[in-house]
């Protein structure tokens, strides 16, 4: 079946780096606690969601040998839009000169995988060149006096160019899920700050990643043993390790970037994916499993054969 393949990728992170030591100057916390409980060492803070998305998008377009005028659809995953109206994708469309339509997807930290699956579907109904971006500035909705959230978050963006192909596409299987009964576990009201019930999210997150990954793999006719690289949402190193262990995926087959970026919500999976691509951990034919979870709660997994 024809589909779509990734032909370009790029990231953007703000210049400013905030270390655990920096945070422990103003919060009752320590580098030792944050490192042991989360795996985070530092995070990048600053910029705007549209600005980071444009920069990541420029890198992805350049890598694909394209410009914005070649793109017939822009899908932007974000849970920290620049404004309520217009969609941040409109600003990114203008900034990159995207020729076609543009819309935002908000599925919290699952947003990038949701957006990627939607983009593959759009390729099946005629879209030719699609830019998929995950971009976040969680720092803007964080109460920097609240240690339960401030130690976790970071800002950044990651983007991929998806091009329709006559041959087989990359997407072998996917699974999207949501349970709005759990919506109070992670939330931010208009004008407010991010709140999360860390313990409860932790419990649901491990289960969600495992179940969703197994469903996506089953739909692809594969098992965890077939996965060459697992690219999970980066919310807590302990969640990643617990899920990988229970899936039987050894350490050399999964990506951890949370030490450098913290939790960047819908940017975390593309940041980790691009890190794996830049370090040659993904090759043509590699089976790549993306899986994320987040506020809503939502969860999402996609199984790709790299290069189709
Ligand atoms: C938030 C999280 C790191 C907290 O880790 P935890 O192991 O559950 O820690 P707890 O909340 O049980 O706290 C343990 C102790 O550390 C203390 N503590 C909490 N935050 C702290 C901090 N930043 N620094 C130092 N101590 C802290 C607590 O007060 C508690 O002390 P006590 O034992 O004296 O009561 C963890 O629950 C988590 O990552 N959850 C998932 C969050 C998530 O994924 N969110 C994003 C979803 S997309």
GROMACS .gro file of C-alpha atoms and ligand atoms in nm:
model
  356
    1UNK     CA    1   0.000   0.000   0.000
    2UNK     CA    2   0.143   0.345  -0.085
    3UNK     CA    3   0.204   0.571   0.210
    4UNK     CA    4   0.451   0.827   0.331
    5UNK     CA    5   0.810   0.836   0.453
    6UNK     CA    6   1.016   1.082   0.655
    7UNK     CA    7   1.264   1.266   0.434
    8UNK     CA    8   1.383   1.544   0.665
    9UNK     CA    9   1.411   1.626   1.033
   10UNK     CA   10   1.530   1.902   1.264
   11UNK     CA   11   1.513   2.039   1.617
   12UNK     CA   12   1.534   2.370   1.799
   13UNK     CA   13   1.602   2.440   2.166
   14UNK     CA   14   1.645   2.775   2.340
   15UNK     CA   15   2.004   2.876   2.420
   16UNK     CA   16   1.945   2.915   2.792
   17UNK     CA   17   2.031   2.600   2.991
   18UNK     CA   18   1.899   2.561   3.346
   19UNK     CA   19   2.074   2.293   3.553
   20UNK     CA   20   1.948   2.111   3.862
   21UNK     CA   21   2.198   2.314   4.064
   22UNK     CA   22   2.040   2.634   3.929
   23UNK     CA   23   1.695   2.516   4.044
   24UNK     CA   24   1.820   2.416   4.387
   25UNK     CA   25   1.919   2.780   4.447
   26UNK     CA   26   1.553   2.885   4.455
   27UNK     CA   27   1.366   2.560   4.533
   28UNK     CA   28   1.382   2.311   4.820
   29UNK     CA   29   1.537   2.041   4.601
   30UNK     CA   30   1.876   1.904   4.497
   31UNK     CA   31   2.063   1.771   4.196
   32UNK     CA   32   2.081   1.431   4.369
   33UNK     CA   33   1.700   1.412   4.421
   34UNK     CA   34   1.611   1.525   4.069
   35UNK     CA   35   1.867   1.296   3.905
   36UNK     CA   36   1.763   0.991   4.106
   37UNK     CA   37   1.385   1.042   4.079
   38UNK     CA   38   1.363   1.168   3.721
   39UNK     CA   39   1.691   1.124   3.529
   40UNK     CA   40   1.691   1.496   3.443
   41UNK     CA   41   2.019   1.691   3.471
   42UNK     CA   42   1.935   2.007   3.277
   43UNK     CA   43   1.674   2.162   3.047
   44UNK     CA   44   1.655   2.445   2.792
   45UNK     CA   45   1.421   2.733   2.876
   46UNK     CA   46   1.294   3.021   2.663
   47UNK     CA   47   1.160   3.123   2.324
   48UNK     CA   48   0.807   3.097   2.191
   49UNK     CA   49   0.624   2.789   2.066
   50UNK     CA   50   0.595   2.935   1.715
   51UNK     CA   51   0.957   3.054   1.709
   52UNK     CA   52   1.096   2.714   1.810
   53UNK     CA   53   0.861   2.540   1.564
   54UNK     CA   54   0.975   2.763   1.278
   55UNK     CA   55   1.341   2.699   1.356
   56UNK     CA   56   1.293   2.320   1.379
   57UNK     CA   57   1.080   2.330   1.063
   58UNK     CA   58   1.351   2.519   0.872
   59UNK     CA   59   1.607   2.252   0.961
   60UNK     CA   60   1.371   1.971   0.858
   61UNK     CA   61   1.285   2.139   0.526
   62UNK     CA   62   1.653   2.202   0.448
   63UNK     CA   63   1.739   1.838   0.520
   64UNK     CA   64   1.458   1.726   0.284
   65UNK     CA   65   1.579   1.969   0.015
   66UNK     CA   66   1.248   2.157   0.025
   67UNK     CA   67   1.111   2.500   0.110
   68UNK     CA   68   0.784   2.598   0.273
   69UNK     CA   69   0.624   2.653  -0.067
   70UNK     CA   70   0.658   2.277  -0.136
   71UNK     CA   71   0.457   2.186   0.175
   72UNK     CA   72   0.085   2.124   0.127
   73UNK     CA   73   0.002   2.060   0.493
   74UNK     CA   74   0.141   2.166   0.832
   75UNK     CA   75   0.037   1.979   1.146
   76UNK     CA   76   0.162   2.135   1.468
   77UNK     CA   77   0.135   1.945   1.796
   78UNK     CA   78   0.143   2.173   2.098
   79UNK     CA   79  -0.015   2.206   2.439
   80UNK     CA   80   0.139   2.552   2.493
   81UNK     CA   81   0.007   2.758   2.199
   82UNK     CA   82   0.125   3.119   2.167
   83UNK     CA   83  -0.240   3.230   2.195
   84UNK     CA   84  -0.585   3.073   2.217
   85UNK     CA   85  -0.666   3.223   1.875
   86UNK     CA   86  -0.510   3.207   1.620
   87UNK     CA   87  -0.368   2.857   1.618
   88UNK     CA   88   0.011   2.862   1.654
   89UNK     CA   89   0.027   2.667   1.327
   90UNK     CA   90  -0.092   2.985   1.149
   91UNK     CA   91   0.212   3.177   1.275
   92UNK     CA   92   0.438   2.886   1.176
   93UNK     CA   93   0.271   2.866   0.833
   94UNK     CA   94   0.349   3.233   0.773
   95UNK     CA   95   0.702   3.205   0.912
   96UNK     CA   96   0.792   2.914   0.685
   97UNK     CA   97   0.584   3.020   0.384
   98UNK     CA   98   0.391   2.693   0.386
   99UNK     CA   99   0.173   2.674   0.077
  100UNK     CA  100  -0.109   2.456   0.211
  101UNK     CA  101  -0.329   2.424   0.518
  102UNK     CA  102  -0.217   2.440   0.879
  103UNK     CA  103  -0.374   2.326   1.203
  104UNK     CA  104  -0.286   2.259   1.568
  105UNK     CA  105  -0.324   1.928   1.749
  106UNK     CA  106  -0.345   1.929   2.129
  107UNK     CA  107  -0.313   1.582   2.275
  108UNK     CA  108  -0.066   1.699   2.543
  109UNK     CA  109   0.251   1.490   2.552
  110UNK     CA  110   0.105   1.234   2.307
  111UNK     CA  111   0.060   1.516   2.056
  112UNK     CA  112   0.347   1.443   1.820
  113UNK     CA  113   0.247   1.078   1.767
  114UNK     CA  114  -0.117   1.184   1.721
  115UNK     CA  115  -0.002   1.442   1.463
  116UNK     CA  116   0.221   1.193   1.283
  117UNK     CA  117  -0.057   0.935   1.255
  118UNK     CA  118  -0.299   1.202   1.127
  119UNK     CA  119  -0.036   1.314   0.872
  120UNK     CA  120   0.003   0.957   0.743
  121UNK     CA  121  -0.374   0.943   0.703
  122UNK     CA  122  -0.370   1.273   0.509
  123UNK     CA  123  -0.103   1.130   0.279
  124UNK     CA  124  -0.341   0.844   0.199
  125UNK     CA  125  -0.607   1.095   0.084
  126UNK     CA  126  -0.374   1.298  -0.134
  127UNK     CA  127  -0.143   1.524   0.070
  128UNK     CA  128   0.204   1.508  -0.089
  129UNK     CA  129   0.446   1.686   0.144
  130UNK     CA  130   0.355   1.735   0.509
  131UNK     CA  131   0.546   1.909   0.785
  132UNK     CA  132   0.479   1.761   1.129
  133UNK     CA  133   0.608   1.959   1.426
  134UNK     CA  134   0.597   1.916   1.804
  135UNK     CA  135   0.678   2.243   1.981
  136UNK     CA  136   0.641   2.350   2.343
  137UNK     CA  137   0.723   2.623   2.590
  138UNK     CA  138   0.603   2.453   2.909
  139UNK     CA  139   0.816   2.702   3.105
  140UNK     CA  140   0.550   2.966   3.032
  141UNK     CA  141   0.278   2.776   3.219
  142UNK     CA  142   0.503   2.663   3.505
  143UNK     CA  143   0.496   2.804   3.857
  144UNK     CA  144   0.869   2.829   3.920
  145UNK     CA  145   0.804   2.816   4.297
  146UNK     CA  146   0.633   2.475   4.268
  147UNK     CA  147   0.904   2.209   4.288
  148UNK     CA  148   0.663   1.928   4.191
  149UNK     CA  149   0.647   2.070   3.835
  150UNK     CA  150   0.940   2.312   3.794
  151UNK     CA  151   1.206   2.039   3.810
  152UNK     CA  152   1.041   1.841   3.530
  153UNK     CA  153   0.976   2.078   3.240
  154UNK     CA  154   1.178   2.207   2.946
  155UNK     CA  155   1.120   2.391   2.617
  156UNK     CA  156   1.200   2.280   2.261
  157UNK     CA  157   1.072   2.164   1.925
  158UNK     CA  158   1.125   1.883   1.677
  159UNK     CA  159   0.999   1.850   1.320
  160UNK     CA  160   0.983   1.594   1.041
  161UNK     CA  161   0.895   1.623   0.672
  162UNK     CA  162   0.669   1.341   0.554
  163UNK     CA  163   0.650   1.277   0.178
  164UNK     CA  164   0.397   1.059  -0.002
  165UNK     CA  165   0.556   0.766  -0.182
  166UNK     CA  166   0.442   0.530  -0.456
  167UNK     CA  167   0.608   0.243  -0.270
  168UNK     CA  168   0.529   0.118   0.080
  169UNK     CA  169   0.500   0.383   0.351
  170UNK     CA  170   0.670   0.377   0.688
  171UNK     CA  171   0.368   0.341   0.916
  172UNK     CA  172   0.309  -0.029   0.989
  173UNK     CA  173   0.079   0.005   1.290
  174UNK     CA  174  -0.060   0.267   1.527
  175UNK     CA  175  -0.275   0.307   1.834
  176UNK     CA  176  -0.433   0.622   1.978
  177UNK     CA  177  -0.611   0.623   2.313
  178UNK     CA  178  -0.772   0.862   2.560
  179UNK     CA  179  -0.945   0.850   2.897
  180UNK     CA  180  -1.100   1.183   2.993
  181UNK     CA  181  -1.204   1.041   3.331
  182UNK     CA  182  -0.839   1.099   3.421
  183UNK     CA  183  -0.834   1.461   3.299
  184UNK     CA  184  -0.775   1.608   3.647
  185UNK     CA  185  -0.440   1.429   3.687
  186UNK     CA  186  -0.262   1.686   3.470
  187UNK     CA  187  -0.413   2.020   3.387
  188UNK     CA  188  -0.367   2.391   3.334
  189UNK     CA  189  -0.669   2.622   3.343
  190UNK     CA  190  -0.683   2.943   3.136
  191UNK     CA  191  -0.420   3.178   3.272
  192UNK     CA  192  -0.309   2.927   3.535
  193UNK     CA  193  -0.012   2.701   3.598
  194UNK     CA  194   0.051   2.340   3.523
  195UNK     CA  195  -0.066   2.100   3.794
  196UNK     CA  196   0.008   1.731   3.802
  197UNK     CA  197  -0.053   1.436   4.031
  198UNK     CA  198   0.288   1.280   3.971
  199UNK     CA  199   0.232   0.952   4.152
  200UNK     CA  200  -0.097   0.870   3.976
  201UNK     CA  201   0.035   0.974   3.635
  202UNK     CA  202   0.340   0.754   3.687
  203UNK     CA  203   0.119   0.453   3.756
  204UNK     CA  204  -0.107   0.507   3.452
  205UNK     CA  205   0.181   0.607   3.223
  206UNK     CA  206   0.374   0.282   3.250
  207UNK     CA  207   0.058   0.078   3.183
  208UNK     CA  208  -0.051   0.304   2.896
  209UNK     CA  209   0.285   0.290   2.717
  210UNK     CA  210   0.302  -0.089   2.746
  211UNK     CA  211  -0.059  -0.157   2.637
  212UNK     CA  212  -0.056   0.098   2.355
  213UNK     CA  213   0.282  -0.021   2.224
  214UNK     CA  214   0.166  -0.383   2.223
  215UNK     CA  215  -0.153  -0.297   2.032
  216UNK     CA  216   0.038  -0.094   1.770
  217UNK     CA  217   0.295  -0.373   1.733
  218UNK     CA  218   0.024  -0.638   1.701
  219UNK     CA  219  -0.149  -0.434   1.429
  220UNK     CA  220   0.189  -0.425   1.250
  221UNK     CA  221   0.223  -0.803   1.284
  222UNK     CA  222   0.527  -0.756   1.509
  223UNK     CA  223   0.635  -0.814   1.871
  224UNK     CA  224   0.867  -0.613   2.101
  225UNK     CA  225   1.152  -0.846   1.994
  226UNK     CA  226   1.127  -0.699   1.642
  227UNK     CA  227   1.181  -0.341   1.764
  228UNK     CA  228   1.524  -0.204   1.669
  229UNK     CA  229   1.468   0.125   1.851
  230UNK     CA  230   1.206   0.234   2.105
  231UNK     CA  231   1.159   0.613   2.116
  232UNK     CA  232   0.939   0.685   2.421
  233UNK     CA  233   0.801   1.013   2.554
  234UNK     CA  234   1.059   1.157   2.793
  235UNK     CA  235   0.871   1.237   3.116
  236UNK     CA  236   1.075   1.042   3.370
  237UNK     CA  237   1.369   0.804   3.314
  238UNK     CA  238   1.209   0.563   3.562
  239UNK     CA  239   0.888   0.546   3.354
  240UNK     CA  240   1.095   0.474   3.041
  241UNK     CA  241   1.298   0.201   3.213
  242UNK     CA  242   0.992   0.039   3.371
  243UNK     CA  243   0.803   0.030   3.039
  244UNK     CA  244   1.105  -0.092   2.841
  245UNK     CA  245   1.181  -0.365   3.092
  246UNK     CA  246   0.825  -0.492   3.087
  247UNK     CA  247   0.827  -0.489   2.706
  248UNK     CA  248   1.156  -0.683   2.714
  249UNK     CA  249   1.342  -0.405   2.532
  250UNK     CA  250   1.705  -0.381   2.651
  251UNK     CA  251   1.882  -0.052   2.722
  252UNK     CA  252   2.071  -0.048   2.391
  253UNK     CA  253   1.733  -0.050   2.207
  254UNK     CA  254   1.574   0.260   2.360
  255UNK     CA  255   1.644   0.633   2.356
  256UNK     CA  256   1.688   0.855   2.663
  257UNK     CA  257   1.735   1.229   2.615
  258UNK     CA  258   1.553   1.347   2.927
  259UNK     CA  259   1.886   1.415   3.101
  260UNK     CA  260   1.947   1.707   2.859
  261UNK     CA  261   1.595   1.832   2.783
  262UNK     CA  262   1.361   1.745   3.072
  263UNK     CA  263   0.996   1.686   2.980
  264UNK     CA  264   0.921   1.888   2.665
  265UNK     CA  265   0.571   1.741   2.615
  266UNK     CA  266   0.492   1.698   2.245
  267UNK     CA  267   0.847   1.798   2.149
  268UNK     CA  268   1.002   1.513   2.347
  269UNK     CA  269   0.951   1.231   2.096
  270UNK     CA  270   1.076   1.426   1.791
  271UNK     CA  271   1.374   1.553   1.997
  272UNK     CA  272   1.458   1.192   2.088
  273UNK     CA  273   1.391   1.066   1.734
  274UNK     CA  274   1.623   1.325   1.579
  275UNK     CA  275   1.889   1.245   1.841
  276UNK     CA  276   1.870   0.878   1.734
  277UNK     CA  277   1.891   0.972   1.365
  278UNK     CA  278   2.188   1.203   1.419
  279UNK     CA  279   2.375   0.931   1.611
  280UNK     CA  280   2.302   0.665   1.343
  281UNK     CA  281   2.087   0.454   1.574
  282UNK     CA  282   1.820   0.438   1.300
  283UNK     CA  283   1.903   0.295   0.957
  284UNK     CA  284   1.694   0.218   0.648
  285UNK     CA  285   1.472  -0.078   0.739
  286UNK     CA  286   1.495  -0.023   1.117
  287UNK     CA  287   1.174  -0.097   1.307
  288UNK     CA  288   1.109   0.210   1.524
  289UNK     CA  289   0.844   0.221   1.798
  290UNK     CA  290   0.725   0.566   1.911
  291UNK     CA  291   0.508   0.576   2.222
  292UNK     CA  292   0.385   0.860   2.440
  293UNK     CA  293   0.132   0.948   2.707
  294UNK     CA  294   0.014   1.272   2.860
  295UNK     CA  295  -0.261   1.491   2.994
  296UNK     CA  296  -0.614   1.394   2.907
  297UNK     CA  297  -0.501   1.131   2.971
  298UNK     CA  298  -0.401   1.043   2.619
  299UNK     CA  299  -0.160   0.786   2.483
  300UNK     CA  300  -0.033   0.707   2.136
  301UNK     CA  301   0.202   0.464   1.964
  302UNK     CA  302   0.330   0.425   1.610
  303UNK     CA  303   0.540   0.149   1.455
  304UNK     CA  304   0.753   0.257   1.159
  305UNK     CA  305   0.978   0.071   0.916
  306UNK     CA  306   1.231   0.345   0.849
  307UNK     CA  307   1.241   0.437   0.481
  308UNK     CA  308   0.926   0.235   0.405
  309LIG     C1  309   0.691   1.381   4.000
  309LIG     C2  310   0.780   1.264   4.034
  309LIG     C3  311   0.920   1.285   3.982
  309LIG     C4  312   0.789   1.251   4.188
  309LIG     O1  313   0.866   1.138   4.219
  309LIG     P1  314   0.819   1.036   4.333
  309LIG     O2  315   0.921   0.931   4.340
  309LIG     O3  316   0.678   0.996   4.302
  309LIG     O4  317   0.829   1.128   4.458
  309LIG     P2  318   0.716   1.157   4.569
  309LIG     O5  319   0.616   1.253   4.513
  309LIG     O6  320   0.667   1.026   4.626
  309LIG     O7  321   0.802   1.230   4.677
  309LIG     C5  322   0.900   1.160   4.756
  309LIG     C6  323   0.956   1.257   4.857
  309LIG     O8  324   1.033   1.359   4.789
  309LIG     C7  325   0.983   1.488   4.818
  309LIG     N1  326   0.991   1.568   4.697
  309LIG     C8  327   0.896   1.586   4.601
  309LIG     N2  328   0.942   1.665   4.505
  309LIG     C9  329   1.069   1.696   4.539
  309LIG    C10  330   1.170   1.773   4.478
  309LIG     N3  331   1.150   1.835   4.360
  309LIG     N4  332   1.289   1.783   4.539
  309LIG    C11  333   1.311   1.722   4.656
  309LIG     N5  334   1.220   1.648   4.719
  309LIG    C12  335   1.100   1.635   4.662
  309LIG    C13  336   0.840   1.465   4.864
  309LIG     O9  337   0.795   1.568   4.947
  309LIG    C14  338   0.849   1.333   4.935
  309LIG    O10  339   0.901   1.355   5.063
  309LIG     P3  340   0.848   1.267   5.187
  309LIG    O11  341   0.887   1.126   5.155
  309LIG    O12  342   0.922   1.326   5.304
  309LIG    O13  343   0.700   1.287   5.190
  309LIG    C15  344   0.721   1.133   3.976
  309LIG    O14  345   0.606   1.097   4.047
  309LIG    C16  346   0.690   1.144   3.830
  309LIG    O15  347   0.775   1.166   3.747
  309LIG     N6  348   0.561   1.122   3.793
  309LIG    C17  349   0.518   1.129   3.656
  309LIG    C18  350   0.502   1.271   3.615
  309LIG    C19  351   0.482   1.281   3.467
  309LIG    O16  352   0.513   1.192   3.393
  309LIG     N7  353   0.431   1.395   3.427
  309LIG    C20  354   0.419   1.429   3.291
  309LIG    C21  355   0.314   1.353   3.222
  309LIG     S1  356   0.329   1.380   3.051
   0.00000   0.00000   0.00000
